[in-house]
Tab-separated table of C-alpha atoms in Angstrom:
chain	number	residue	atom	x	y	z
A	437	MET	CA	-83.105	58.523	-112.877
A	438	SER	CA	-81.808	61.077	-110.304
A	439	ALA	CA	-82.808	64.959	-110.044
A	440	SER	CA	-80.181	67.510	-110.708
A	441	PRO	CA	-78.731	68.934	-107.683
A	442	ARG	CA	-79.967	71.992	-106.281
A	443	VAL	CA	-78.062	74.757	-105.963
A	444	GLN	CA	-78.777	77.145	-102.923
A	445	SER	CA	-76.937	80.454	-101.970
A	446	GLU	CA	-76.990	83.326	-99.191
A	447	THR	CA	-74.983	86.332	-98.882
A	448	VAL	CA	-74.051	87.329	-95.640
A	449	GLY	CA	-71.930	90.799	-95.700
A	450	ASN	CA	-69.631	90.458	-98.529
A	451	ILE	CA	-69.549	86.438	-98.515
A	452	THR	CA	-72.044	84.459	-100.423
A	453	TYR	CA	-72.471	81.226	-98.968
A	454	VAL	CA	-73.497	78.398	-101.668
A	455	THR	CA	-74.570	74.932	-100.991
A	456	LEU	CA	-75.245	72.177	-103.526
A	457	GLY	CA	-77.169	68.902	-103.089
A	458	LEU	CA	-75.987	65.844	-104.486
A	459	THR	CA	-77.826	62.952	-106.145
A	460	LYS	CA	-78.068	59.520	-104.521
A	461	ARG	CA	-75.661	58.594	-106.897
A	462	ASP	CA	-73.074	60.763	-106.730
A	463	TYR	CA	-73.280	60.621	-102.714
A	464	ASP	CA	-72.808	57.052	-102.994
A	465	GLN	CA	-70.032	56.886	-105.379
A	466	TYR	CA	-67.991	60.201	-104.478
A	467	TYR	CA	-68.773	60.296	-101.044
A	468	ARG	CA	-69.519	57.032	-99.206
A	469	GLY	CA	-67.393	55.443	-101.845
A	470	PHE	CA	-64.317	56.435	-102.922
A	471	SER	CA	-63.769	58.818	-100.784
A	472	ASN	CA	-64.563	57.265	-97.480
A	473	ALA	CA	-64.300	53.724	-98.600
A	474	THR	CA	-61.019	54.087	-100.625
A	475	LEU	CA	-58.780	57.307	-99.923
A	476	TRP	CA	-59.999	57.301	-95.902
A	477	PRO	CA	-58.728	54.079	-94.995
A	478	ILE	CA	-55.535	54.672	-97.226
A	479	PHE	CA	-54.705	57.815	-96.108
A	480	HIS	CA	-55.075	56.163	-92.531
A	481	TYR	CA	-52.952	53.201	-93.394
A	482	ARG	CA	-55.531	50.959	-93.198
A	483	ILE	CA	-54.949	49.490	-96.483
A	484	ASP	CA	-56.797	46.321	-94.849
A	485	LEU	CA	-60.236	48.274	-94.807
A	486	ALA	CA	-59.803	50.020	-98.035
A	487	ARG	CA	-61.635	48.834	-101.366
A	488	TYR	CA	-61.355	50.316	-104.916
A	489	ASN	CA	-64.341	50.223	-107.263
A	490	ARG	CA	-64.014	52.160	-110.861
A	491	GLU	CA	-67.347	53.566	-110.832
A	492	GLU	CA	-66.526	55.308	-107.444
A	493	TYR	CA	-63.468	56.423	-108.789
A	494	ASP	CA	-65.257	57.803	-111.840
A	495	GLY	CA	-68.114	59.379	-109.552
A	496	TYR	CA	-65.276	61.294	-107.543
A	497	ARG	CA	-63.636	62.849	-110.815
A	498	ARG	CA	-67.309	63.535	-111.742
A	499	VAL	CA	-68.360	65.244	-109.060
A	500	ASN	CA	-65.257	67.257	-108.615
A	501	ALA	CA	-65.799	68.351	-112.086
A	502	MET	CA	-69.301	69.102	-111.607
A	503	LEU	CA	-68.452	71.210	-108.410
A	504	ALA	CA	-65.994	73.437	-110.502
A	505	GLU	CA	-68.307	73.769	-112.988
A	506	LYS	CA	-71.166	75.198	-110.632
A	507	LEU	CA	-68.245	77.358	-108.769
A	508	LYS	CA	-67.093	78.912	-112.295
A	509	PRO	CA	-69.684	81.544	-112.876
A	510	LEU	CA	-69.663	82.734	-109.276
A	511	LEU	CA	-66.023	83.479	-109.111
A	512	GLU	CA	-64.666	87.202	-109.441
A	513	PRO	CA	-61.490	87.590	-110.697
A	514	ASP	CA	-59.687	88.229	-107.510
A	515	ASP	CA	-61.318	85.389	-105.404
A	516	ILE	CA	-58.927	83.093	-103.761
A	517	ILE	CA	-60.429	79.622	-103.479
A	518	TRP	CA	-59.319	77.447	-100.331
A	519	ILE	CA	-60.102	73.714	-100.440
A	520	HIS	CA	-60.352	71.274	-97.658
A	521	ASP	CA	-59.774	67.483	-97.103
A	522	TYR	CA	-59.249	64.722	-99.590
A	523	HIS	CA	-62.976	64.991	-100.795
A	524	LEU	CA	-61.800	67.331	-103.135
A	525	ILE	CA	-58.178	66.596	-104.158
A	526	PRO	CA	-58.858	66.793	-107.933
A	527	PHE	CA	-60.790	70.124	-107.714
A	528	ALA	CA	-58.153	71.999	-108.768
A	529	GLU	CA	-57.506	70.039	-111.532
A	530	ALA	CA	-61.207	70.203	-112.513
A	531	CYS	CA	-61.110	74.137	-112.054
A	532	ARG	CA	-57.912	74.459	-114.785
A	533	GLN	CA	-59.444	72.267	-117.091
A	534	LEU	CA	-62.340	75.025	-117.149
A	535	GLY	CA	-60.179	77.710	-117.261
A	536	ILE	CA	-60.345	79.351	-113.683
A	537	ARG	CA	-57.010	81.121	-113.390
A	538	ASN	CA	-57.548	82.062	-109.616
A	539	ARG	CA	-55.259	81.266	-107.099
A	540	ILE	CA	-56.291	78.087	-105.256
A	541	GLY	CA	-54.985	76.249	-102.035
A	542	PHE	CA	-55.765	73.062	-100.464
A	543	PHE	CA	-55.437	72.265	-96.880
A	544	LEU	CA	-55.529	68.173	-95.936
A	545	HIS	CA	-56.950	67.552	-92.628
A	546	ILE	CA	-56.273	63.860	-92.591
A	547	PRO	CA	-52.604	62.147	-92.717
A	548	PHE	CA	-50.802	61.849	-95.934
A	549	PRO	CA	-49.403	58.572	-96.163
A	550	PRO	CA	-46.050	57.412	-97.194
A	551	ALA	CA	-45.508	56.587	-101.034
A	552	ASP	CA	-45.253	52.738	-100.673
A	553	VAL	CA	-48.459	53.046	-98.835
A	554	LEU	CA	-50.412	55.457	-101.644
A	555	GLU	CA	-49.251	53.269	-104.343
A	556	ILE	CA	-51.670	50.645	-104.027
A	557	LEU	CA	-54.639	52.795	-105.201
A	558	PRO	CA	-54.885	52.285	-108.694
A	559	GLY	CA	-54.390	55.698	-110.709
A	560	TRP	CA	-51.967	57.074	-107.441
A	561	ASN	CA	-50.275	59.129	-109.546
A	562	SER	CA	-53.050	60.489	-111.792
A	563	LEU	CA	-54.550	62.044	-108.446
A	564	ILE	CA	-51.406	63.092	-107.024
A	565	ARG	CA	-50.058	65.136	-110.505
A	566	GLY	CA	-53.778	66.655	-110.533
A	567	MET	CA	-52.874	68.150	-107.169
A	568	SER	CA	-49.934	70.414	-108.706
A	569	ALA	CA	-53.114	72.324	-110.035
A	570	TYR	CA	-53.097	74.010	-106.534
A	571	ASP	CA	-51.087	77.115	-105.737
A	572	VAL	CA	-50.575	76.054	-102.343
A	573	ILE	CA	-50.943	72.638	-100.216
A	574	GLY	CA	-51.124	72.455	-96.274
A	575	THR	CA	-50.437	69.506	-94.094
A	576	GLN	CA	-51.544	68.838	-90.787
A	577	THR	CA	-47.343	67.935	-90.239
A	578	SER	CA	-44.002	68.254	-91.328
A	579	TYR	CA	-44.250	64.284	-92.031
A	580	ASP	CA	-47.404	64.716	-93.817
A	581	ALA	CA	-45.501	67.253	-96.050
A	582	ALA	CA	-42.551	64.847	-96.319
A	583	HIS	CA	-45.021	62.249	-97.523
A	584	LEU	CA	-46.628	64.233	-99.772
A	585	ASN	CA	-43.712	65.455	-101.458
A	586	GLU	CA	-41.851	61.968	-102.090
A	587	ALA	CA	-45.310	61.013	-103.774
A	588	MET	CA	-45.087	64.065	-105.941
A	589	ALA	CA	-41.548	63.261	-107.026
A	590	ARG	CA	-42.779	59.754	-107.662
A	591	ALA	CA	-45.412	60.866	-109.654
A	592	GLY	CA	-43.223	63.186	-111.634
A	593	VAL	CA	-44.567	66.410	-110.535
A	594	ASP	CA	-42.113	69.210	-110.510
A	595	ARG	CA	-43.160	71.563	-107.460
A	596	GLN	CA	-40.479	74.467	-108.010
């Protein structure tokens, strides 16, 4: 059985830094698995390198939910949450499911693929619909933003 993740925090001025270790299972499924063996290749148009494993996808969702749970008790009502990169796409959705109402922003530091490429990913539409939980989403280029908007439209997301 894996040990529970250890939470460490340090406050410098008015900022508290919190780190959280992952179990080997979580690291393998969430980080090495779905994040870097599935999403990274697909988002870089390298579908020939992508693999899909349901347990890794479940681990990806599980770790995002666990991170949201660990964050919740640390939040103040006026805190703004900034999330960075593809490892945390479902994070805002997990926060909203826990009742977190703080503003949450997301920035993607890798390309966002055209919807035709993204759609090879099983469950792509659920992942994209979950992104609507973010208050603002940033991408590297206008092409990436256009691809994201197209994917959201195909997934049935209304981003007014």
